[in-house]
Amino acid sequence: MYTYTGVYHYEQNAAPEQAAVTFANNKLEIGLKDEHGNPRNVFWFWEKISVENITGDHCWLSYDGFPKQTLEVISMDFAVEVEKRRAKFGKPATANKTISALVIMGAIVLALGVALYFWIVPWLAGRAAMSVPVSYEESLGDKAYQSLIGQYTVLPEKTKLANDFFKELKIPSAYKIRITVVKQDQLNAFAIPGGNIIVYDKLIKQMKGPGELAALLSHEFSHVELRHTTKTMFRSMGSYVMLSLVFGDLTGVGAVVVENAHSLKTLQYSRSLEREADLNGLKLLDARHIGGDGFVGLFKTLKNESGVAPSEWMSSHPDLDNRVKYVESDEHYQAGSVTDSTLIRIFNQLQADGNNSSW
């Protein structure tokens, strides 16, 4: 058994000690002497030994633990034997460091990938939705509308009355707002990018007054005007939208929107977007001297009817009680509803039986 001469450090500030180093089966035996000259041995097991550096015939080792222990041996044979013993009883130093670096790098790449997919790409897609021209948004929405409307029975007279009602509100917009009333035994209404709004006739029938219709239309209009629908759709198609932007081609986005147009009727907005649409709609009505009781009444109508028939509008717009609270506490909320005789007349005609034939 060959013994090598080395220099042992027990901690950073301690004086180095001369050491006699011997290879045992599964460890290094480091022979030292205490301050009185008496022999003492330190044992390093291979699974805890790390190779700090090997340069020429210099070999620097360290041992896991605290305080730090290091060992320097000047011998090419020693360095070669260390690699052999590490390969047999522990982990080769170079492999150990390489594997650790690869694991860390892999974790970083994975974290970046998750962040990119779930947060960064949807955020960038949402930003892109705010920058597309209104004309493109309207073209996109018209294609989605044409793909979707075929599954419904459109009520022409009620559609005309609903549009007359909205025009009487005199809300300016860069979009051409087009409302379609369809025959459907559910309580629902939803916006399509670019200005189309679809309203189920059952929801209108269940309303207690014109204020509820004004609230509903101002809410859905806000989704269009604030680009909530376009932003939410772009986010849901995040990676596809971003690739289309990179290659300067948004035509493919339109094809995907048309293909998935049916999802618009149950599109899930974030709670912050729903709140923004509620409060923006409330502000619009307040500016037209229409009280906010229509919003409160609409939420109560939806809640009361939830046990009678499925309400898609309610299922995609949760927390009705909470919405009543924040509407009533908003600065633009004033008690009262619609007093305009034209709006009242149109609403009464809408609730009466009309021409239910399709286009």
JSON list of C-alpha atoms in Angstrom, two decimals, residues 36-265:
[
{"chain": "A", "resi": 36, "resn": "HIS", "atom": "CA", "xyz": [1.91, 17.14, 20.86]},
{"chain": "A", "resi": 37, "resn": "GLY", "atom": "CA", "xyz": [3.19, 14.98, 18.03]},
{"chain": "A", "resi": 38, "resn": "ASN", "atom": "CA", "xyz": [0.73, 12.18, 18.61]},
{"chain": "A", "resi": 39, "resn": "PRO", "atom": "CA", "xyz": [-0.64, 10.49, 15.47]},
{"chain": "A", "resi": 40, "resn": "ARG", "atom": "CA", "xyz": [-4.29, 10.90, 14.47]},
{"chain": "A", "resi": 41, "resn": "ASN", "atom": "CA", "xyz": [-6.18, 9.78, 11.40]},
{"chain": "A", "resi": 42, "resn": "VAL", "atom": "CA", "xyz": [-8.89, 11.43, 9.30]},
{"chain": "A", "resi": 43, "resn": "PHE", "atom": "CA", "xyz": [-11.03, 9.31, 7.00]},
{"chain": "A", "resi": 44, "resn": "TRP", "atom": "CA", "xyz": [-12.60, 10.64, 3.76]},
{"chain": "A", "resi": 45, "resn": "PHE", "atom": "CA", "xyz": [-15.25, 8.44, 2.12]},
{"chain": "A", "resi": 46, "resn": "TRP", "atom": "CA", "xyz": [-15.42, 8.59, -1.66]},
{"chain": "A", "resi": 47, "resn": "GLU", "atom": "CA", "xyz": [-19.07, 9.48, -2.01]},
{"chain": "A", "resi": 48, "resn": "LYS", "atom": "CA", "xyz": [-18.34, 12.77, -0.21]},
{"chain": "A", "resi": 49, "resn": "ILE", "atom": "CA", "xyz": [-15.04, 13.62, -1.92]},
{"chain": "A", "resi": 50, "resn": "SER", "atom": "CA", "xyz": [-14.99, 16.25, -4.64]},
{"chain": "A", "resi": 51, "resn": "VAL", "atom": "CA", "xyz": [-12.13, 17.01, -7.02]},
{"chain": "A", "resi": 52, "resn": "GLU", "atom": "CA", "xyz": [-11.59, 20.75, -6.99]},
{"chain": "A", "resi": 53, "resn": "ASN", "atom": "CA", "xyz": [-8.90, 20.73, -9.66]},
{"chain": "A", "resi": 54, "resn": "ILE", "atom": "CA", "xyz": [-6.26, 18.55, -11.30]},
{"chain": "A", "resi": 55, "resn": "THR", "atom": "CA", "xyz": [-3.46, 20.41, -13.08]},
{"chain": "A", "resi": 56, "resn": "GLY", "atom": "CA", "xyz": [-0.48, 18.39, -14.23]},
{"chain": "A", "resi": 57, "resn": "ASP", "atom": "CA", "xyz": [0.70, 16.46, -11.19]},
{"chain": "A", "resi": 58, "resn": "HIS", "atom": "CA", "xyz": [-1.17, 18.71, -8.74]},
{"chain": "A", "resi": 59, "resn": "CYS", "atom": "CA", "xyz": [-4.42, 17.35, -7.32]},
{"chain": "A", "resi": 60, "resn": "TRP", "atom": "CA", "xyz": [-6.73, 19.36, -5.06]},
{"chain": "A", "resi": 61, "resn": "LEU", "atom": "CA", "xyz": [-9.53, 17.54, -3.22]},
{"chain": "A", "resi": 62, "resn": "SER", "atom": "CA", "xyz": [-12.24, 18.72, -0.83]},
{"chain": "A", "resi": 63, "resn": "TYR", "atom": "CA", "xyz": [-14.59, 16.92, 1.55]},
{"chain": "A", "resi": 64, "resn": "ASP", "atom": "CA", "xyz": [-18.29, 17.71, 2.00]},
{"chain": "A", "resi": 65, "resn": "GLY", "atom": "CA", "xyz": [-19.18, 19.19, 5.33]},
{"chain": "A", "resi": 66, "resn": "PHE", "atom": "CA", "xyz": [-18.37, 22.10, 7.61]},
{"chain": "A", "resi": 67, "resn": "PRO", "atom": "CA", "xyz": [-15.79, 23.38, 8.32]},
{"chain": "A", "resi": 68, "resn": "LYS", "atom": "CA", "xyz": [-14.37, 22.82, 4.87]},
{"chain": "A", "resi": 69, "resn": "GLN", "atom": "CA", "xyz": [-11.55, 20.30, 4.54]},
{"chain": "A", "resi": 70, "resn": "THR", "atom": "CA", "xyz": [-9.12, 20.34, 1.62]},
{"chain": "A", "resi": 71, "resn": "LEU", "atom": "CA", "xyz": [-6.18, 18.23, 0.57]},
{"chain": "A", "resi": 72, "resn": "GLU", "atom": "CA", "xyz": [-3.36, 18.95, -1.89]},
{"chain": "A", "resi": 73, "resn": "VAL", "atom": "CA", "xyz": [-1.15, 16.18, -3.23]},
{"chain": "A", "resi": 74, "resn": "ILE", "atom": "CA", "xyz": [1.58, 16.57, -5.83]},
{"chain": "A", "resi": 75, "resn": "SER", "atom": "CA", "xyz": [1.70, 13.30, -7.70]},
{"chain": "A", "resi": 76, "resn": "MET", "atom": "CA", "xyz": [0.52, 12.22, -11.11]},
{"chain": "A", "resi": 77, "resn": "ASP", "atom": "CA", "xyz": [0.02, 8.66, -9.88]},
{"chain": "A", "resi": 78, "resn": "PHE", "atom": "CA", "xyz": [-2.15, 9.98, -7.04]},
{"chain": "A", "resi": 79, "resn": "ALA", "atom": "CA", "xyz": [-4.35, 11.95, -9.46]},
{"chain": "A", "resi": 80, "resn": "VAL", "atom": "CA", "xyz": [-4.84, 8.91, -11.68]},
{"chain": "A", "resi": 81, "resn": "GLU", "atom": "CA", "xyz": [-5.70, 6.70, -8.71]},
{"chain": "A", "resi": 82, "resn": "VAL", "atom": "CA", "xyz": [-8.20, 9.29, -7.42]},
{"chain": "A", "resi": 83, "resn": "GLU", "atom": "CA", "xyz": [-10.13, 9.14, -10.70]},
{"chain": "A", "resi": 84, "resn": "LYS", "atom": "CA", "xyz": [-10.17, 5.33, -10.55]},
{"chain": "A", "resi": 85, "resn": "ARG", "atom": "CA", "xyz": [-11.44, 5.23, -6.97]},
{"chain": "A", "resi": 86, "resn": "ARG", "atom": "CA", "xyz": [-14.04, 7.92, -7.63]},
{"chain": "A", "resi": 87, "resn": "ALA", "atom": "CA", "xyz": [-15.31, 5.97, -10.64]},
{"chain": "A", "resi": 88, "resn": "LYS", "atom": "CA", "xyz": [-15.62, 2.82, -8.53]},
{"chain": "A", "resi": 89, "resn": "PHE", "atom": "CA", "xyz": [-16.85, 4.12, -5.18]},
{"chain": "A", "resi": 90, "resn": "GLY", "atom": "CA", "xyz": [-18.22, 7.60, -5.83]},
{"chain": "A", "resi": 91, "resn": "LYS", "atom": "CA", "xyz": [-19.00, 9.84, -8.79]},
{"chain": "A", "resi": 92, "resn": "PRO", "atom": "CA", "xyz": [-16.28, 10.98, -11.18]},
{"chain": "A", "resi": 93, "resn": "ALA", "atom": "CA", "xyz": [-15.58, 14.63, -10.46]},
{"chain": "A", "resi": 94, "resn": "THR", "atom": "CA", "xyz": [-16.04, 15.84, -13.99]},
{"chain": "A", "resi": 95, "resn": "ALA", "atom": "CA", "xyz": [-19.29, 13.93, -14.40]},
{"chain": "A", "resi": 96, "resn": "ASN", "atom": "CA", "xyz": [-20.57, 15.17, -11.05]},
{"chain": "A", "resi": 97, "resn": "LYS", "atom": "CA", "xyz": [-20.05, 18.82, -11.95]},
{"chain": "A", "resi": 98, "resn": "THR", "atom": "CA", "xyz": [-21.36, 18.33, -15.48]},
{"chain": "A", "resi": 99, "resn": "ILE", "atom": "CA", "xyz": [-24.51, 16.57, -14.29]},
{"chain": "A", "resi": 100, "resn": "SER", "atom": "CA", "xyz": [-25.17, 19.26, -11.68]},
{"chain": "A", "resi": 101, "resn": "ALA", "atom": "CA", "xyz": [-24.74, 21.99, -14.28]},
{"chain": "A", "resi": 102, "resn": "LEU", "atom": "CA", "xyz": [-27.05, 20.17, -16.70]},
{"chain": "A", "resi": 103, "resn": "VAL", "atom": "CA", "xyz": [-29.70, 19.68, -14.01]},
{"chain": "A", "resi": 104, "resn": "ILE", "atom": "CA", "xyz": [-29.59, 23.37, -13.09]},
{"chain": "A", "resi": 105, "resn": "MET", "atom": "CA", "xyz": [-29.64, 24.43, -16.72]},
{"chain": "A", "resi": 106, "resn": "GLY", "atom": "CA", "xyz": [-32.53, 22.07, -17.46]},
{"chain": "A", "resi": 107, "resn": "ALA", "atom": "CA", "xyz": [-34.53, 23.45, -14.53]},
{"chain": "A", "resi": 108, "resn": "ILE", "atom": "CA", "xyz": [-33.94, 27.00, -15.74]},
{"chain": "A", "resi": 109, "resn": "VAL", "atom": "CA", "xyz": [-34.97, 26.15, -19.30]},
{"chain": "A", "resi": 110, "resn": "LEU", "atom": "CA", "xyz": [-38.07, 24.33, -18.04]},
{"chain": "A", "resi": 111, "resn": "ALA", "atom": "CA", "xyz": [-39.06, 27.28, -15.83]},
{"chain": "A", "resi": 112, "resn": "LEU", "atom": "CA", "xyz": [-38.57, 29.70, -18.71]},
{"chain": "A", "resi": 113, "resn": "GLY", "atom": "CA", "xyz": [-40.61, 27.44, -20.99]},
{"chain": "A", "resi": 114, "resn": "VAL", "atom": "CA", "xyz": [-43.47, 27.27, -18.49]},
{"chain": "A", "resi": 115, "resn": "ALA", "atom": "CA", "xyz": [-43.38, 31.03, -18.01]},
{"chain": "A", "resi": 116, "resn": "LEU", "atom": "CA", "xyz": [-43.28, 31.58, -21.77]},
{"chain": "A", "resi": 117, "resn": "TYR", "atom": "CA", "xyz": [-46.21, 29.27, -22.46]},
{"chain": "A", "resi": 118, "resn": "PHE", "atom": "CA", "xyz": [-48.52, 30.22, -19.60]},
{"chain": "A", "resi": 119, "resn": "TRP", "atom": "CA", "xyz": [-47.74, 33.89, -18.99]},
{"chain": "A", "resi": 120, "resn": "ILE", "atom": "CA", "xyz": [-45.47, 35.62, -21.48]},
{"chain": "A", "resi": 121, "resn": "VAL", "atom": "CA", "xyz": [-47.04, 34.39, -24.75]},
{"chain": "A", "resi": 122, "resn": "PRO", "atom": "CA", "xyz": [-50.65, 35.02, -23.59]},
{"chain": "A", "resi": 123, "resn": "TRP", "atom": "CA", "xyz": [-49.61, 38.47, -22.33]},
{"chain": "A", "resi": 124, "resn": "LEU", "atom": "CA", "xyz": [-47.96, 39.34, -25.64]},
{"chain": "A", "resi": 125, "resn": "ALA", "atom": "CA", "xyz": [-50.97, 37.99, -27.54]},
{"chain": "A", "resi": 126, "resn": "GLY", "atom": "CA", "xyz": [-53.24, 40.20, -25.42]},
{"chain": "A", "resi": 127, "resn": "ARG", "atom": "CA", "xyz": [-51.05, 43.19, -26.23]},
{"chain": "A", "resi": 128, "resn": "ALA", "atom": "CA", "xyz": [-51.23, 42.30, -29.91]},
{"chain": "A", "resi": 129, "resn": "ALA", "atom": "CA", "xyz": [-55.04, 42.31, -29.74]},
{"chain": "A", "resi": 130, "resn": "MET", "atom": "CA", "xyz": [-54.94, 45.94, -28.61]},
{"chain": "A", "resi": 131, "resn": "SER", "atom": "CA", "xyz": [-52.87, 46.98, -31.63]},
{"chain": "A", "resi": 132, "resn": "VAL", "atom": "CA", "xyz": [-54.71, 45.34, -34.55]},
{"chain": "A", "resi": 133, "resn": "PRO", "atom": "CA", "xyz": [-56.74, 47.79, -36.70]},
{"chain": "A", "resi": 134, "resn": "VAL", "atom": "CA", "xyz": [-60.49, 48.09, -36.07]},
{"chain": "A", "resi": 135, "resn": "SER", "atom": "CA", "xyz": [-61.07, 47.11, -39.72]},
{"chain": "A", "resi": 136, "resn": "TYR", "atom": "CA", "xyz": [-59.23, 43.83, -39.21]},
{"chain": "A", "resi": 137, "resn": "GLU", "atom": "CA", "xyz": [-61.09, 43.16, -35.99]},
{"chain": "A", "resi": 138, "resn": "GLU", "atom": "CA", "xyz": [-64.43, 43.77, -37.72]},
{"chain": "A", "resi": 139, "resn": "SER", "atom": "CA", "xyz": [-63.48, 41.48, -40.60]},
{"chain": "A", "resi": 140, "resn": "LEU", "atom": "CA", "xyz": [-62.44, 38.79, -38.14]},
{"chain": "A", "resi": 141, "resn": "GLY", "atom": "CA", "xyz": [-65.67, 39.17, -36.19]},
{"chain": "A", "resi": 142, "resn": "ASP", "atom": "CA", "xyz": [-67.88, 39.12, -39.30]},
{"chain": "A", "resi": 143, "resn": "LYS", "atom": "CA", "xyz": [-66.36, 35.82, -40.39]},
{"chain": "A", "resi": 144, "resn": "ALA", "atom": "CA", "xyz": [-66.86, 34.35, -36.93]},
{"chain": "A", "resi": 145, "resn": "TYR", "atom": "CA", "xyz": [-70.45, 35.64, -36.87]},
{"chain": "A", "resi": 146, "resn": "GLN", "atom": "CA", "xyz": [-71.26, 34.05, -40.24]},
{"chain": "A", "resi": 147, "resn": "SER", "atom": "CA", "xyz": [-69.78, 30.76, -39.08]},
{"chain": "A", "resi": 148, "resn": "LEU", "atom": "CA", "xyz": [-71.79, 30.84, -35.85]},
{"chain": "A", "resi": 149, "resn": "ILE", "atom": "CA", "xyz": [-75.19, 32.31, -36.69]},
{"chain": "A", "resi": 150, "resn": "GLY", "atom": "CA", "xyz": [-76.29, 29.36, -38.83]},
{"chain": "A", "resi": 151, "resn": "GLN", "atom": "CA", "xyz": [-76.94, 27.28, -35.73]},
{"chain": "A", "resi": 152, "resn": "TYR", "atom": "CA", "xyz": [-79.60, 29.74, -34.50]},
{"chain": "A", "resi": 153, "resn": "THR", "atom": "CA", "xyz": [-83.06, 30.86, -35.54]},
{"chain": "A", "resi": 154, "resn": "VAL", "atom": "CA", "xyz": [-82.78, 34.63, -35.97]},
{"chain": "A", "resi": 155, "resn": "LEU", "atom": "CA", "xyz": [-85.79, 36.75, -34.95]},
{"chain": "A", "resi": 156, "resn": "PRO", "atom": "CA", "xyz": [-85.82, 39.64, -37.47]},
{"chain": "A", "resi": 157, "resn": "GLU", "atom": "CA", "xyz": [-88.36, 41.96, -35.83]},
{"chain": "A", "resi": 158, "resn": "LYS", "atom": "CA", "xyz": [-86.83, 41.57, -32.39]},
{"chain": "A", "resi": 159, "resn": "THR", "atom": "CA", "xyz": [-83.38, 42.05, -33.91]},
{"chain": "A", "resi": 160, "resn": "LYS", "atom": "CA", "xyz": [-84.49, 45.36, -35.45]},
{"chain": "A", "resi": 161, "resn": "LEU", "atom": "CA", "xyz": [-86.04, 46.51, -32.16]},
{"chain": "A", "resi": 162, "resn": "ALA", "atom": "CA", "xyz": [-82.90, 45.59, -30.18]},
{"chain": "A", "resi": 163, "resn": "ASN", "atom": "CA", "xyz": [-80.78, 47.63, -32.60]},
{"chain": "A", "resi": 164, "resn": "ASP", "atom": "CA", "xyz": [-83.22, 50.54, -32.36]},
{"chain": "A", "resi": 165, "resn": "PHE", "atom": "CA", "xyz": [-83.00, 50.34, -28.58]},
{"chain": "A", "resi": 166, "resn": "PHE", "atom": "CA", "xyz": [-79.20, 50.49, -28.63]},
{"chain": "A", "resi": 167, "resn": "LYS", "atom": "CA", "xyz": [-79.14, 53.35, -31.16]},
{"chain": "A", "resi": 168, "resn": "GLU", "atom": "CA", "xyz": [-81.48, 55.32, -28.88]},
{"chain": "A", "resi": 169, "resn": "LEU", "atom": "CA", "xyz": [-78.82, 55.07, -26.15]},
{"chain": "A", "resi": 170, "resn": "LYS", "atom": "CA", "xyz": [-76.59, 57.17, -28.45]},
{"chain": "A", "resi": 171, "resn": "ILE", "atom": "CA", "xyz": [-73.30, 55.59, -27.40]},
{"chain": "A", "resi": 172, "resn": "PRO", "atom": "CA", "xyz": [-70.48, 56.65, -29.79]},
{"chain": "A", "resi": 173, "resn": "SER", "atom": "CA", "xyz": [-68.03, 54.01, -30.97]},
{"chain": "A", "resi": 174, "resn": "ALA", "atom": "CA", "xyz": [-65.42, 53.30, -33.63]},
{"chain": "A", "resi": 175, "resn": "TYR", "atom": "CA", "xyz": [-67.22, 49.99, -34.13]},
{"chain": "A", "resi": 176, "resn": "LYS", "atom": "CA", "xyz": [-70.44, 49.39, -35.98]},
{"chain": "A", "resi": 177, "resn": "ILE", "atom": "CA", "xyz": [-72.51, 47.66, -33.30]},
{"chain": "A", "resi": 178, "resn": "ARG", "atom": "CA", "xyz": [-74.92, 45.05, -34.67]},
{"chain": "A", "resi": 179, "resn": "ILE", "atom": "CA", "xyz": [-77.25, 43.19, -32.32]},
{"chain": "A", "resi": 180, "resn": "THR", "atom": "CA", "xyz": [-78.92, 39.93, -33.29]},
{"chain": "A", "resi": 181, "resn": "VAL", "atom": "CA", "xyz": [-81.76, 38.41, -31.25]},
{"chain": "A", "resi": 182, "resn": "VAL", "atom": "CA", "xyz": [-82.07, 34.65, -31.65]},
{"chain": "A", "resi": 183, "resn": "LYS", "atom": "CA", "xyz": [-84.64, 32.13, -30.44]},
{"chain": "A", "resi": 184, "resn": "GLN", "atom": "CA", "xyz": [-83.04, 30.09, -27.68]},
{"chain": "A", "resi": 185, "resn": "ASP", "atom": "CA", "xyz": [-84.35, 28.58, -24.45]},
{"chain": "A", "resi": 186, "resn": "GLN", "atom": "CA", "xyz": [-81.43, 29.80, -22.33]},
{"chain": "A", "resi": 187, "resn": "LEU", "atom": "CA", "xyz": [-80.42, 33.01, -20.61]},
{"chain": "A", "resi": 188, "resn": "ASN", "atom": "CA", "xyz": [-77.42, 34.21, -22.54]},
{"chain": "A", "resi": 189, "resn": "ALA", "atom": "CA", "xyz": [-75.84, 37.04, -24.51]},
{"chain": "A", "resi": 190, "resn": "PHE", "atom": "CA", "xyz": [-72.30, 37.38, -25.83]},
{"chain": "A", "resi": 191, "resn": "ALA", "atom": "CA", "xyz": [-70.11, 39.69, -27.86]},
{"chain": "A", "resi": 192, "resn": "ILE", "atom": "CA", "xyz": [-68.09, 38.86, -30.98]},
{"chain": "A", "resi": 193, "resn": "PRO", "atom": "CA", "xyz": [-64.93, 40.78, -31.93]},
{"chain": "A", "resi": 194, "resn": "GLY", "atom": "CA", "xyz": [-65.62, 43.84, -34.06]},
{"chain": "A", "resi": 195, "resn": "GLY", "atom": "CA", "xyz": [-69.14, 44.73, -32.97]},
{"chain": "A", "resi": 196, "resn": "ASN", "atom": "CA", "xyz": [-71.60, 41.83, -33.25]},
{"chain": "A", "resi": 197, "resn": "ILE", "atom": "CA", "xyz": [-73.64, 41.03, -30.14]},
{"chain": "A", "resi": 198, "resn": "ILE", "atom": "CA", "xyz": [-75.96, 38.03, -29.94]},
{"chain": "A", "resi": 199, "resn": "VAL", "atom": "CA", "xyz": [-78.83, 38.02, -27.41]},
{"chain": "A", "resi": 200, "resn": "TYR", "atom": "CA", "xyz": [-81.06, 35.03, -26.60]},
{"chain": "A", "resi": 201, "resn": "ASP", "atom": "CA", "xyz": [-84.75, 35.94, -26.65]},
{"chain": "A", "resi": 202, "resn": "LYS", "atom": "CA", "xyz": [-85.48, 34.12, -23.41]},
{"chain": "A", "resi": 203, "resn": "LEU", "atom": "CA", "xyz": [-83.20, 36.50, -21.54]},
{"chain": "A", "resi": 204, "resn": "ILE", "atom": "CA", "xyz": [-85.15, 39.48, -22.86]},
{"chain": "A", "resi": 205, "resn": "LYS", "atom": "CA", "xyz": [-88.45, 37.84, -21.91]},
{"chain": "A", "resi": 206, "resn": "GLN", "atom": "CA", "xyz": [-87.29, 37.35, -18.31]},
{"chain": "A", "resi": 207, "resn": "MET", "atom": "CA", "xyz": [-86.27, 40.99, -17.84]},
{"chain": "A", "resi": 208, "resn": "LYS", "atom": "CA", "xyz": [-88.39, 43.15, -15.51]},
{"chain": "A", "resi": 209, "resn": "GLY", "atom": "CA", "xyz": [-87.84, 46.43, -17.32]},
{"chain": "A", "resi": 210, "resn": "PRO", "atom": "CA", "xyz": [-85.89, 48.37, -19.98]},
{"chain": "A", "resi": 211, "resn": "GLY", "atom": "CA", "xyz": [-83.12, 49.17, -17.50]},
{"chain": "A", "resi": 212, "resn": "GLU", "atom": "CA", "xyz": [-82.04, 45.53, -17.53]},
{"chain": "A", "resi": 213, "resn": "LEU", "atom": "CA", "xyz": [-81.74, 45.53, -21.33]},
{"chain": "A", "resi": 214, "resn": "ALA", "atom": "CA", "xyz": [-79.78, 48.80, -21.21]},
{"chain": "A", "resi": 215, "resn": "ALA", "atom": "CA", "xyz": [-77.45, 47.23, -18.65]},
{"chain": "A", "resi": 216, "resn": "LEU", "atom": "CA", "xyz": [-76.99, 44.07, -20.69]},
{"chain": "A", "resi": 217, "resn": "LEU", "atom": "CA", "xyz": [-76.25, 45.89, -23.95]},
{"chain": "A", "resi": 218, "resn": "SER", "atom": "CA", "xyz": [-73.91, 48.41, -22.31]},
{"chain": "A", "resi": 219, "resn": "HIS", "atom": "CA", "xyz": [-72.04, 45.53, -20.68]},
{"chain": "A", "resi": 220, "resn": "GLU", "atom": "CA", "xyz": [-71.63, 43.55, -23.93]},
{"chain": "A", "resi": 221, "resn": "PHE", "atom": "CA", "xyz": [-70.81, 46.77, -25.81]},
{"chain": "A", "resi": 222, "resn": "SER", "atom": "CA", "xyz": [-68.02, 47.39, -23.28]},
{"chain": "A", "resi": 223, "resn": "HIS", "atom": "CA", "xyz": [-66.52, 43.98, -24.08]},
{"chain": "A", "resi": 224, "resn": "VAL", "atom": "CA", "xyz": [-66.36, 45.07, -27.73]},
{"chain": "A", "resi": 225, "resn": "GLU", "atom": "CA", "xyz": [-65.22, 48.65, -27.14]},
{"chain": "A", "resi": 226, "resn": "LEU", "atom": "CA", "xyz": [-62.50, 47.65, -24.66]},
{"chain": "A", "resi": 227, "resn": "ARG", "atom": "CA", "xyz": [-61.49, 44.73, -26.90]},
{"chain": "A", "resi": 228, "resn": "HIS", "atom": "CA", "xyz": [-62.05, 42.19, -24.14]},
{"chain": "A", "resi": 229, "resn": "THR", "atom": "CA", "xyz": [-63.36, 39.57, -26.57]},
{"chain": "A", "resi": 230, "resn": "THR", "atom": "CA", "xyz": [-60.49, 39.97, -29.02]},
{"chain": "A", "resi": 231, "resn": "LYS", "atom": "CA", "xyz": [-57.92, 40.06, -26.24]},
{"chain": "A", "resi": 232, "resn": "THR", "atom": "CA", "xyz": [-59.30, 36.93, -24.54]},
{"chain": "A", "resi": 233, "resn": "MET", "atom": "CA", "xyz": [-59.45, 35.01, -27.82]},
{"chain": "A", "resi": 234, "resn": "PHE", "atom": "CA", "xyz": [-55.93, 36.02, -28.79]},
{"chain": "A", "resi": 235, "resn": "ARG", "atom": "CA", "xyz": [-54.68, 34.94, -25.38]},
{"chain": "A", "resi": 236, "resn": "SER", "atom": "CA", "xyz": [-56.36, 31.54, -25.74]},
{"chain": "A", "resi": 237, "resn": "MET", "atom": "CA", "xyz": [-54.58, 31.13, -29.10]},
{"chain": "A", "resi": 238, "resn": "GLY", "atom": "CA", "xyz": [-51.38, 32.67, -27.70]},
{"chain": "A", "resi": 239, "resn": "SER", "atom": "CA", "xyz": [-48.62, 30.71, -29.43]},
{"chain": "A", "resi": 240, "resn": "TYR", "atom": "CA", "xyz": [-50.48, 30.65, -32.76]},
{"chain": "A", "resi": 241, "resn": "VAL", "atom": "CA", "xyz": [-51.05, 34.41, -32.69]},
{"chain": "A", "resi": 242, "resn": "MET", "atom": "CA", "xyz": [-47.41, 35.11, -31.84]},
{"chain": "A", "resi": 243, "resn": "LEU", "atom": "CA", "xyz": [-46.14, 32.92, -34.69]},
{"chain": "A", "resi": 244, "resn": "SER", "atom": "CA", "xyz": [-48.51, 34.69, -37.08]},
{"chain": "A", "resi": 245, "resn": "LEU", "atom": "CA", "xyz": [-47.18, 38.06, -35.91]},
{"chain": "A", "resi": 246, "resn": "VAL", "atom": "CA", "xyz": [-43.56, 36.93, -36.29]},
{"chain": "A", "resi": 247, "resn": "PHE", "atom": "CA", "xyz": [-44.21, 35.92, -39.89]},
{"chain": "A", "resi": 248, "resn": "GLY", "atom": "CA", "xyz": [-46.39, 38.99, -40.54]},
{"chain": "A", "resi": 249, "resn": "ASP", "atom": "CA", "xyz": [-49.47, 36.98, -41.44]},
{"chain": "A", "resi": 250, "resn": "LEU", "atom": "CA", "xyz": [-52.68, 37.26, -39.41]},
{"chain": "A", "resi": 251, "resn": "THR", "atom": "CA", "xyz": [-54.89, 35.54, -41.99]},
{"chain": "A", "resi": 252, "resn": "GLY", "atom": "CA", "xyz": [-54.33, 32.21, -40.26]},
{"chain": "A", "resi": 253, "resn": "VAL", "atom": "CA", "xyz": [-55.61, 33.69, -37.00]},
{"chain": "A", "resi": 254, "resn": "GLY", "atom": "CA", "xyz": [-58.90, 34.45, -38.72]},
{"chain": "A", "resi": 255, "resn": "ALA", "atom": "CA", "xyz": [-59.19, 30.86, -39.88]},
{"chain": "A", "resi": 256, "resn": "VAL", "atom": "CA", "xyz": [-58.67, 29.57, -36.34]},
{"chain": "A", "resi": 257, "resn": "VAL", "atom": "CA", "xyz": [-61.22, 32.03, -34.92]},
{"chain": "A", "resi": 258, "resn": "VAL", "atom": "CA", "xyz": [-63.81, 30.96, -37.50]},
{"chain": "A", "resi": 259, "resn": "GLU", "atom": "CA", "xyz": [-63.11, 27.30, -36.79]},
{"chain": "A", "resi": 260, "resn": "ASN", "atom": "CA", "xyz": [-63.66, 27.88, -33.07]},
{"chain": "A", "resi": 261, "resn": "ALA", "atom": "CA", "xyz": [-66.46, 30.46, -33.34]},
{"chain": "A", "resi": 262, "resn": "HIS", "atom": "CA", "xyz": [-68.82, 28.27, -31.32]},
{"chain": "A", "resi": 263, "resn": "SER", "atom": "CA", "xyz": [-66.66, 28.88, -28.24]},
{"chain": "A", "resi": 264, "resn": "LEU", "atom": "CA", "xyz": [-67.59, 32.58, -28.27]},
{"chain": "A", "resi": 265, "resn": "LYS", "atom": "CA", "xyz": [-70.96, 31.91, -26.66]}
]
